Amino acid sequence: MPLWQLFTPENAYTPEEKADLADKITNIYSSDWSRENLGFVLPRFYTSVVFHEIKADDFYVGGESRSNFIQIEVVHIARTNEGAAALAGITVEEILRRYFENVNDFLKPYTADRGYEVEFHVEAAPFETWQIDGMVPPVPHSEAEQRWYKENRSSPYVAGNPSEDMRMSPA
């Protein structure tokens, strides 16, 4: 999972803009761009995006109320920076440069170009602490994960079964 939480001023985005942002965020992890730049492609349903609209008198930065501030928190669990860098054959620093450059480019029309200040951070969580529908997600790049990608949903698989858990080449 990447879980994106955007804490925004009330009415910062229309429903259509939220849908567009959610699609662009999902594409960071589930598109040709992610395959080429990050060395992996995740099932689209791994990515969740939540918009939290905050009243100006409920959002404080430096002890002062802010009506033009957006806080973005991201939790990565499906892939690590180190694992992605190894798959892509580049350094962790290069993975992060590519990631943040892409994020900053697509966020700019929704943030800086509208006069919003933005704070953005990413946290990594251990893969083994994650479940979907009561199941530990399949091993990255396994046949089972490839099936989840194609079906865009979780489905039962047999962990430890070589035909399901076998690592595949990067998707």
mmCIF file with all atom_site columns, C-alpha atoms in Angstrom:
data_model
loop_
_atom_site.group_PDB
_atom_site.id
_atom_site.type_symbol
_atom_site.label_atom_id
_atom_site.label_alt_id
_atom_site.label_comp_id
_atom_site.label_asym_id
_atom_site.label_entity_id
_atom_site.label_seq_id
_atom_site.pdbx_PDB_ins_code
_atom_site.Cartn_x
_atom_site.Cartn_y
_atom_site.Cartn_z
_atom_site.occupancy
_atom_site.B_iso_or_equiv
_atom_site.pdbx_formal_charge
_atom_site.auth_seq_id
_atom_site.auth_comp_id
_atom_site.auth_asym_id
_atom_site.auth_atom_id
_atom_site.pdbx_PDB_model_num
ATOM 1   C CA . MET A 1 1   ? 0.000   0.000   0.000   1.00 0.00 ? 1   MET A CA 1
ATOM 2   C CA . PRO A 1 2   ? 0.813   3.525   -0.516  1.00 0.00 ? 2   PRO A CA 1
ATOM 3   C CA . LEU A 1 3   ? -1.642  5.445   1.659   1.00 0.00 ? 3   LEU A CA 1
ATOM 4   C CA . TRP A 1 4   ? -1.846  9.134   0.851   1.00 0.00 ? 4   TRP A CA 1
ATOM 5   C CA . GLN A 1 5   ? -3.589  11.487  3.275   1.00 0.00 ? 5   GLN A CA 1
ATOM 6   C CA . LEU A 1 6   ? -4.065  15.059  2.134   1.00 0.00 ? 6   LEU A CA 1
ATOM 7   C CA . PHE A 1 7   ? -5.068  17.556  4.824   1.00 0.00 ? 7   PHE A CA 1
ATOM 8   C CA . THR A 1 8   ? -6.483  20.496  2.877   1.00 0.00 ? 8   THR A CA 1
ATOM 9   C CA . PRO A 1 9   ? -8.472  23.654  3.470   1.00 0.00 ? 9   PRO A CA 1
ATOM 10  C CA . GLU A 1 10  ? -12.224 23.225  3.067   1.00 0.00 ? 10  GLU A CA 1
ATOM 11  C CA . ASN A 1 11  ? -13.327 23.256  -0.567  1.00 0.00 ? 11  ASN A CA 1
ATOM 12  C CA . ALA A 1 12  ? -9.761  23.331  -1.866  1.00 0.00 ? 12  ALA A CA 1
ATOM 13  C CA . TYR A 1 13  ? -10.713 20.808  -4.553  1.00 0.00 ? 13  TYR A CA 1
ATOM 14  C CA . THR A 1 14  ? -13.833 19.871  -6.453  1.00 0.00 ? 14  THR A CA 1
ATOM 15  C CA . PRO A 1 15  ? -14.902 16.213  -6.548  1.00 0.00 ? 15  PRO A CA 1
ATOM 16  C CA . GLU A 1 16  ? -13.516 16.041  -10.114 1.00 0.00 ? 16  GLU A CA 1
ATOM 17  C CA . GLU A 1 17  ? -10.156 17.456  -9.017  1.00 0.00 ? 17  GLU A CA 1
ATOM 18  C CA . LYS A 1 18  ? -9.991  14.951  -6.155  1.00 0.00 ? 18  LYS A CA 1
ATOM 19  C CA . ALA A 1 19  ? -10.650 12.105  -8.598  1.00 0.00 ? 19  ALA A CA 1
ATOM 20  C CA . ASP A 1 20  ? -7.970  13.432  -10.949 1.00 0.00 ? 20  ASP A CA 1
ATOM 21  C CA . LEU A 1 21  ? -5.451  13.746  -8.110  1.00 0.00 ? 21  LEU A CA 1
ATOM 22  C CA . ALA A 1 22  ? -6.254  10.236  -6.865  1.00 0.00 ? 22  ALA A CA 1
ATOM 23  C CA . ASP A 1 23  ? -5.702  8.859   -10.376 1.00 0.00 ? 23  ASP A CA 1
ATOM 24  C CA . LYS A 1 24  ? -2.373  10.696  -10.737 1.00 0.00 ? 24  LYS A CA 1
ATOM 25  C CA . ILE A 1 25  ? -1.259  9.480   -7.308  1.00 0.00 ? 25  ILE A CA 1
ATOM 26  C CA . THR A 1 26  ? -2.194  5.895   -8.211  1.00 0.00 ? 26  THR A CA 1
ATOM 27  C CA . ASN A 1 27  ? -0.252  6.190   -11.471 1.00 0.00 ? 27  ASN A CA 1
ATOM 28  C CA . ILE A 1 28  ? 2.933   6.942   -9.523  1.00 0.00 ? 28  ILE A CA 1
ATOM 29  C CA . TYR A 1 29  ? 2.877   3.300   -8.480  1.00 0.00 ? 29  TYR A CA 1
ATOM 30  C CA . SER A 1 30  ? 0.849   1.549   -11.201 1.00 0.00 ? 30  SER A CA 1
ATOM 31  C CA . SER A 1 31  ? 1.899   2.810   -14.608 1.00 0.00 ? 31  SER A CA 1
ATOM 32  C CA . ASP A 1 32  ? 4.579   2.580   -17.256 1.00 0.00 ? 32  ASP A CA 1
ATOM 33  C CA . TRP A 1 33  ? 6.233   5.543   -15.488 1.00 0.00 ? 33  TRP A CA 1
ATOM 34  C CA . SER A 1 34  ? 6.593   3.533   -12.254 1.00 0.00 ? 34  SER A CA 1
ATOM 35  C CA . ARG A 1 35  ? 7.942   0.520   -14.149 1.00 0.00 ? 35  ARG A CA 1
ATOM 36  C CA . GLU A 1 36  ? 10.518  2.647   -15.996 1.00 0.00 ? 36  GLU A CA 1
ATOM 37  C CA . ASN A 1 37  ? 11.519  4.949   -13.134 1.00 0.00 ? 37  ASN A CA 1
ATOM 38  C CA . LEU A 1 38  ? 10.969  2.944   -9.955  1.00 0.00 ? 38  LEU A CA 1
ATOM 39  C CA . GLY A 1 39  ? 11.440  -0.609  -11.206 1.00 0.00 ? 39  GLY A CA 1
ATOM 40  C CA . PHE A 1 40  ? 7.997   -1.919  -10.205 1.00 0.00 ? 40  PHE A CA 1
ATOM 41  C CA . VAL A 1 41  ? 4.277   -1.677  -10.877 1.00 0.00 ? 41  VAL A CA 1
ATOM 42  C CA . LEU A 1 42  ? 1.770   -2.221  -8.062  1.00 0.00 ? 42  LEU A CA 1
ATOM 43  C CA . PRO A 1 43  ? -1.831  -3.363  -8.354  1.00 0.00 ? 43  PRO A CA 1
ATOM 44  C CA . ARG A 1 44  ? -3.912  -0.170  -8.544  1.00 0.00 ? 44  ARG A CA 1
ATOM 45  C CA . PHE A 1 45  ? -6.037  -1.155  -5.552  1.00 0.00 ? 45  PHE A CA 1
ATOM 46  C CA . TYR A 1 46  ? -2.937  -1.046  -3.330  1.00 0.00 ? 46  TYR A CA 1
ATOM 47  C CA . THR A 1 47  ? -3.056  2.771   -3.472  1.00 0.00 ? 47  THR A CA 1
ATOM 48  C CA . SER A 1 48  ? -5.487  4.636   -1.205  1.00 0.00 ? 48  SER A CA 1
ATOM 49  C CA . VAL A 1 49  ? -6.012  8.401   -1.200  1.00 0.00 ? 49  VAL A CA 1
ATOM 50  C CA . VAL A 1 50  ? -7.920  10.192  1.550   1.00 0.00 ? 50  VAL A CA 1
ATOM 51  C CA . PHE A 1 51  ? -8.809  13.892  1.536   1.00 0.00 ? 51  PHE A CA 1
ATOM 52  C CA . HIS A 1 52  ? -9.330  15.497  4.936   1.00 0.00 ? 52  HIS A CA 1
ATOM 53  C CA . GLU A 1 53  ? -10.879 18.950  4.650   1.00 0.00 ? 53  GLU A CA 1
ATOM 54  C CA . ILE A 1 54  ? -9.853  21.157  7.573   1.00 0.00 ? 54  ILE A CA 1
ATOM 55  C CA . LYS A 1 55  ? -11.414 24.438  8.719   1.00 0.00 ? 55  LYS A CA 1
ATOM 56  C CA . ALA A 1 56  ? -8.945  27.336  8.928   1.00 0.00 ? 56  ALA A CA 1
ATOM 57  C CA . ASP A 1 57  ? -9.417  27.633  12.696  1.00 0.00 ? 57  ASP A CA 1
ATOM 58  C CA . ASP A 1 58  ? -8.607  23.902  13.053  1.00 0.00 ? 58  ASP A CA 1
ATOM 59  C CA . PHE A 1 59  ? -5.270  23.982  11.181  1.00 0.00 ? 59  PHE A CA 1
ATOM 60  C CA . TYR A 1 60  ? -2.278  25.578  12.857  1.00 0.00 ? 60  TYR A CA 1
ATOM 61  C CA . VAL A 1 61  ? 1.292   25.833  11.665  1.00 0.00 ? 61  VAL A CA 1
ATOM 62  C CA . GLY A 1 62  ? 3.852   27.342  13.984  1.00 0.00 ? 62  GLY A CA 1
ATOM 63  C CA . GLY A 1 63  ? 1.058   28.173  16.419  1.00 0.00 ? 63  GLY A CA 1
ATOM 64  C CA . GLU A 1 64  ? -0.808  30.264  13.834  1.00 0.00 ? 64  GLU A CA 1
ATOM 65  C CA . SER A 1 65  ? -4.040  29.451  12.027  1.00 0.00 ? 65  SER A CA 1
ATOM 66  C CA . ARG A 1 66  ? -3.475  28.696  8.327   1.00 0.00 ? 66  ARG A CA 1
ATOM 67  C CA . SER A 1 67  ? -6.056  28.662  5.553   1.00 0.00 ? 67  SER A CA 1
ATOM 68  C CA . ASN A 1 68  ? -3.556  28.187  2.708   1.00 0.00 ? 68  ASN A CA 1
ATOM 69  C CA . PHE A 1 69  ? -1.635  25.135  3.923   1.00 0.00 ? 69  PHE A CA 1
ATOM 70  C CA . ILE A 1 70  ? -1.733  21.536  2.707   1.00 0.00 ? 70  ILE A CA 1
ATOM 71  C CA . GLN A 1 71  ? -0.134  18.705  4.659   1.00 0.00 ? 71  GLN A CA 1
ATOM 72  C CA . ILE A 1 72  ? 0.477   15.469  2.760   1.00 0.00 ? 72  ILE A CA 1
ATOM 73  C CA . GLU A 1 73  ? 1.384   12.291  4.619   1.00 0.00 ? 73  GLU A CA 1
ATOM 74  C CA . VAL A 1 74  ? 2.265   9.121   2.715   1.00 0.00 ? 74  VAL A CA 1
ATOM 75  C CA . VAL A 1 75  ? 2.853   5.636   4.100   1.00 0.00 ? 75  VAL A CA 1
ATOM 76  C CA . HIS A 1 76  ? 4.711   3.177   1.865   1.00 0.00 ? 76  HIS A CA 1
ATOM 77  C CA . ILE A 1 77  ? 4.546   -0.490  2.735   1.00 0.00 ? 77  ILE A CA 1
ATOM 78  C CA . ALA A 1 78  ? 4.320   -2.520  -0.506  1.00 0.00 ? 78  ALA A CA 1
ATOM 79  C CA . ARG A 1 79  ? 7.891   -1.673  -1.593  1.00 0.00 ? 79  ARG A CA 1
ATOM 80  C CA . THR A 1 80  ? 10.958  -0.239  0.114   1.00 0.00 ? 80  THR A CA 1
ATOM 81  C CA . ASN A 1 81  ? 13.237  2.398   -1.364  1.00 0.00 ? 81  ASN A CA 1
ATOM 82  C CA . GLU A 1 82  ? 16.099  -0.065  -1.166  1.00 0.00 ? 82  GLU A CA 1
ATOM 83  C CA . GLY A 1 83  ? 14.163  -2.837  -2.928  1.00 0.00 ? 83  GLY A CA 1
ATOM 84  C CA . ALA A 1 84  ? 12.936  -0.496  -5.652  1.00 0.00 ? 84  ALA A CA 1
ATOM 85  C CA . ALA A 1 85  ? 16.445  0.874   -6.195  1.00 0.00 ? 85  ALA A CA 1
ATOM 86  C CA . ALA A 1 86  ? 17.837  -2.660  -6.510  1.00 0.00 ? 86  ALA A CA 1
ATOM 87  C CA . LEU A 1 87  ? 15.124  -3.621  -9.030  1.00 0.00 ? 87  LEU A CA 1
ATOM 88  C CA . ALA A 1 88  ? 15.705  -0.458  -11.052 1.00 0.00 ? 88  ALA A CA 1
ATOM 89  C CA . GLY A 1 89  ? 19.502  -0.847  -10.843 1.00 0.00 ? 89  GLY A CA 1
ATOM 90  C CA . ILE A 1 90  ? 19.981  2.630   -9.357  1.00 0.00 ? 90  ILE A CA 1
ATOM 91  C CA . THR A 1 91  ? 20.688  4.201   -5.968  1.00 0.00 ? 91  THR A CA 1
ATOM 92  C CA . VAL A 1 92  ? 18.131  4.980   -3.272  1.00 0.00 ? 92  VAL A CA 1
ATOM 93  C CA . GLU A 1 93  ? 18.975  8.650   -3.763  1.00 0.00 ? 93  GLU A CA 1
ATOM 94  C CA . GLU A 1 94  ? 18.054  8.379   -7.458  1.00 0.00 ? 94  GLU A CA 1
ATOM 95  C CA . ILE A 1 95  ? 14.769  6.585   -6.664  1.00 0.00 ? 95  ILE A CA 1
ATOM 96  C CA . LEU A 1 96  ? 13.865  9.372   -4.246  1.00 0.00 ? 96  LEU A CA 1
ATOM 97  C CA . ARG A 1 97  ? 14.892  12.097  -6.709  1.00 0.00 ? 97  ARG A CA 1
ATOM 98  C CA . ARG A 1 98  ? 12.693  10.582  -9.429  1.00 0.00 ? 98  ARG A CA 1
ATOM 99  C CA . TYR A 1 99  ? 9.801   10.045  -7.029  1.00 0.00 ? 99  TYR A CA 1
ATOM 100 C CA . PHE A 1 100 ? 9.798   13.570  -5.580  1.00 0.00 ? 100 PHE A CA 1
ATOM 101 C CA . GLU A 1 101 ? 10.352  15.197  -8.966  1.00 0.00 ? 101 GLU A CA 1
ATOM 102 C CA . ASN A 1 102 ? 7.303   13.386  -10.354 1.00 0.00 ? 102 ASN A CA 1
ATOM 103 C CA . VAL A 1 103 ? 5.199   14.152  -7.280  1.00 0.00 ? 103 VAL A CA 1
ATOM 104 C CA . ASN A 1 104 ? 6.161   17.830  -7.271  1.00 0.00 ? 104 ASN A CA 1
ATOM 105 C CA . ASP A 1 105 ? 5.420   18.150  -11.003 1.00 0.00 ? 105 ASP A CA 1
ATOM 106 C CA . PHE A 1 106 ? 1.880   16.782  -10.842 1.00 0.00 ? 106 PHE A CA 1
ATOM 107 C CA . LEU A 1 107 ? 1.022   18.441  -7.500  1.00 0.00 ? 107 LEU A CA 1
ATOM 108 C CA . LYS A 1 108 ? 2.122   21.943  -8.546  1.00 0.00 ? 108 LYS A CA 1
ATOM 109 C CA . PRO A 1 109 ? -1.101  22.884  -10.425 1.00 0.00 ? 109 PRO A CA 1
ATOM 110 C CA . TYR A 1 110 ? -3.093  21.813  -7.350  1.00 0.00 ? 110 TYR A CA 1
ATOM 111 C CA . THR A 1 111 ? -0.872  23.411  -4.729  1.00 0.00 ? 111 THR A CA 1
ATOM 112 C CA . ALA A 1 112 ? 1.785   26.053  -5.428  1.00 0.00 ? 112 ALA A CA 1
ATOM 113 C CA . ASP A 1 113 ? 0.010   27.387  -8.531  1.00 0.00 ? 113 ASP A CA 1
ATOM 114 C CA . ARG A 1 114 ? -3.033  28.039  -6.307  1.00 0.00 ? 114 ARG A CA 1
ATOM 115 C CA . GLY A 1 115 ? -1.035  29.747  -3.584  1.00 0.00 ? 115 GLY A CA 1
ATOM 116 C CA . TYR A 1 116 ? -0.975  26.853  -1.138  1.00 0.00 ? 116 TYR A CA 1
ATOM 117 C CA . GLU A 1 117 ? 2.007   26.104  1.040   1.00 0.00 ? 117 GLU A CA 1
ATOM 118 C CA . VAL A 1 118 ? 2.746   22.374  1.170   1.00 0.00 ? 118 VAL A CA 1
ATOM 119 C CA . GLU A 1 119 ? 4.505   20.027  3.522   1.00 0.00 ? 119 GLU A CA 1
ATOM 120 C CA . PHE A 1 120 ? 4.997   16.501  2.229   1.00 0.00 ? 120 PHE A CA 1
ATOM 121 C CA . HIS A 1 121 ? 6.557   13.497  3.887   1.00 0.00 ? 121 HIS A CA 1
ATOM 122 C CA . VAL A 1 122 ? 6.798   9.757   3.327   1.00 0.00 ? 122 VAL A CA 1
ATOM 123 C CA . GLU A 1 123 ? 7.021   7.084   5.998   1.00 0.00 ? 123 GLU A CA 1
ATOM 124 C CA . ALA A 1 124 ? 8.044   3.481   5.398   1.00 0.00 ? 124 ALA A CA 1
ATOM 125 C CA . ALA A 1 125 ? 6.280   0.671   7.236   1.00 0.00 ? 125 ALA A CA 1
ATOM 126 C CA . PRO A 1 126 ? 7.478   -2.947  7.393   1.00 0.00 ? 126 PRO A CA 1
ATOM 127 C CA . PHE A 1 127 ? 5.870   -5.162  4.721   1.00 0.00 ? 127 PHE A CA 1
ATOM 128 C CA . GLU A 1 128 ? 5.230   -7.885  7.307   1.00 0.00 ? 128 GLU A CA 1
ATOM 129 C CA . THR A 1 129 ? 2.870   -5.577  9.265   1.00 0.00 ? 129 THR A CA 1
ATOM 130 C CA . TRP A 1 130 ? 0.424   -5.335  6.342   1.00 0.00 ? 130 TRP A CA 1
ATOM 131 C CA . GLN A 1 131 ? -2.697  -7.330  5.447   1.00 0.00 ? 131 GLN A CA 1
ATOM 132 C CA . ILE A 1 132 ? -5.439  -6.973  2.845   1.00 0.00 ? 132 ILE A CA 1
ATOM 133 C CA . ASP A 1 133 ? -8.781  -8.689  3.402   1.00 0.00 ? 133 ASP A CA 1
ATOM 134 C CA . GLY A 1 134 ? -7.221  -10.733 6.200   1.00 0.00 ? 134 GLY A CA 1
ATOM 135 C CA . MET A 1 135 ? -4.360  -11.957 3.992   1.00 0.00 ? 135 MET A CA 1
ATOM 136 C CA . VAL A 1 136 ? -0.686  -11.133 3.918   1.00 0.00 ? 136 VAL A CA 1
ATOM 137 C CA . PRO A 1 137 ? -0.174  -9.704  0.412   1.00 0.00 ? 137 PRO A CA 1
ATOM 138 C CA . PRO A 1 138 ? 1.737   -11.922 -2.005  1.00 0.00 ? 138 PRO A CA 1
ATOM 139 C CA . VAL A 1 139 ? 5.489   -11.712 -2.354  1.00 0.00 ? 139 VAL A CA 1
ATOM 140 C CA . PRO A 1 140 ? 6.432   -8.795  -4.634  1.00 0.00 ? 140 PRO A CA 1
ATOM 141 C CA . HIS A 1 141 ? 6.568   -9.796  -8.309  1.00 0.00 ? 141 HIS A CA 1
ATOM 142 C CA . SER A 1 142 ? 5.134   -13.263 -7.598  1.00 0.00 ? 142 SER A CA 1
ATOM 143 C CA . GLU A 1 143 ? 2.515   -14.970 -9.745  1.00 0.00 ? 143 GLU A CA 1
ATOM 144 C CA . ALA A 1 144 ? -0.085  -14.248 -7.055  1.00 0.00 ? 144 ALA A CA 1
ATOM 145 C CA . GLU A 1 145 ? 0.756   -10.529 -7.055  1.00 0.00 ? 145 GLU A CA 1
ATOM 146 C CA . GLN A 1 146 ? 0.629   -10.487 -10.851 1.00 0.00 ? 146 GLN A CA 1
ATOM 147 C CA . ARG A 1 147 ? -2.883  -11.978 -10.636 1.00 0.00 ? 147 ARG A CA 1
ATOM 148 C CA . TRP A 1 148 ? -3.896  -9.306  -8.112  1.00 0.00 ? 148 TRP A CA 1
ATOM 149 C CA . TYR A 1 149 ? -2.547  -6.680  -10.504 1.00 0.00 ? 149 TYR A CA 1
ATOM 150 C CA . LYS A 1 150 ? -4.545  -8.027  -13.456 1.00 0.00 ? 150 LYS A CA 1
ATOM 151 C CA . GLU A 1 151 ? -7.743  -8.493  -11.428 1.00 0.00 ? 151 GLU A CA 1
ATOM 152 C CA . ASN A 1 152 ? -7.287  -5.202  -9.497  1.00 0.00 ? 152 ASN A CA 1
ATOM 153 C CA . ARG A 1 153 ? -8.442  -6.879  -6.293  1.00 0.00 ? 153 ARG A CA 1
ATOM 154 C CA . SER A 1 154 ? -7.240  -9.350  -3.700  1.00 0.00 ? 154 SER A CA 1
ATOM 155 C CA . SER A 1 155 ? -7.955  -13.031 -4.101  1.00 0.00 ? 155 SER A CA 1
ATOM 156 C CA . PRO A 1 156 ? -6.985  -16.127 -2.126  1.00 0.00 ? 156 PRO A CA 1
ATOM 157 C CA . TYR A 1 157 ? -3.606  -17.656 -2.800  1.00 0.00 ? 157 TYR A CA 1
ATOM 158 C CA . VAL A 1 158 ? -1.457  -20.228 -1.058  1.00 0.00 ? 158 VAL A CA 1
ATOM 159 C CA . ALA A 1 159 ? 1.519   -18.601 0.661   1.00 0.00 ? 159 ALA A CA 1
ATOM 160 C CA . GLY A 1 160 ? 4.545   -20.830 0.455   1.00 0.00 ? 160 GLY A CA 1
ATOM 161 C CA . ASN A 1 161 ? 3.233   -22.569 -2.677  1.00 0.00 ? 161 ASN A CA 1
ATOM 162 C CA . PRO A 1 162 ? 6.089   -22.286 -5.193  1.00 0.00 ? 162 PRO A CA 1
ATOM 163 C CA . SER A 1 163 ? 3.658   -21.793 -8.072  1.00 0.00 ? 163 SER A CA 1
ATOM 164 C CA . GLU A 1 164 ? 2.039   -18.811 -6.303  1.00 0.00 ? 164 GLU A CA 1
ATOM 165 C CA . ASP A 1 165 ? 4.954   -17.357 -4.323  1.00 0.00 ? 165 ASP A CA 1
ATOM 166 C CA . MET A 1 166 ? 7.616   -17.740 -6.997  1.00 0.00 ? 166 MET A CA 1
ATOM 167 C CA . ARG A 1 167 ? 9.267   -14.417 -7.663  1.00 0.00 ? 167 ARG A CA 1
ATOM 168 C CA . MET A 1 168 ? 8.749   -13.190 -11.179 1.00 0.00 ? 168 MET A CA 1
ATOM 169 C CA . SER A 1 169 ? 10.781  -10.656 -13.099 1.00 0.00 ? 169 SER A CA 1
ATOM 170 C CA . PRO A 1 170 ? 9.814   -7.057  -12.284 1.00 0.00 ? 170 PRO A CA 1
ATOM 171 C CA . ALA A 1 171 ? 6.426   -6.065  -13.671 1.00 0.00 ? 171 ALA A CA 1
#
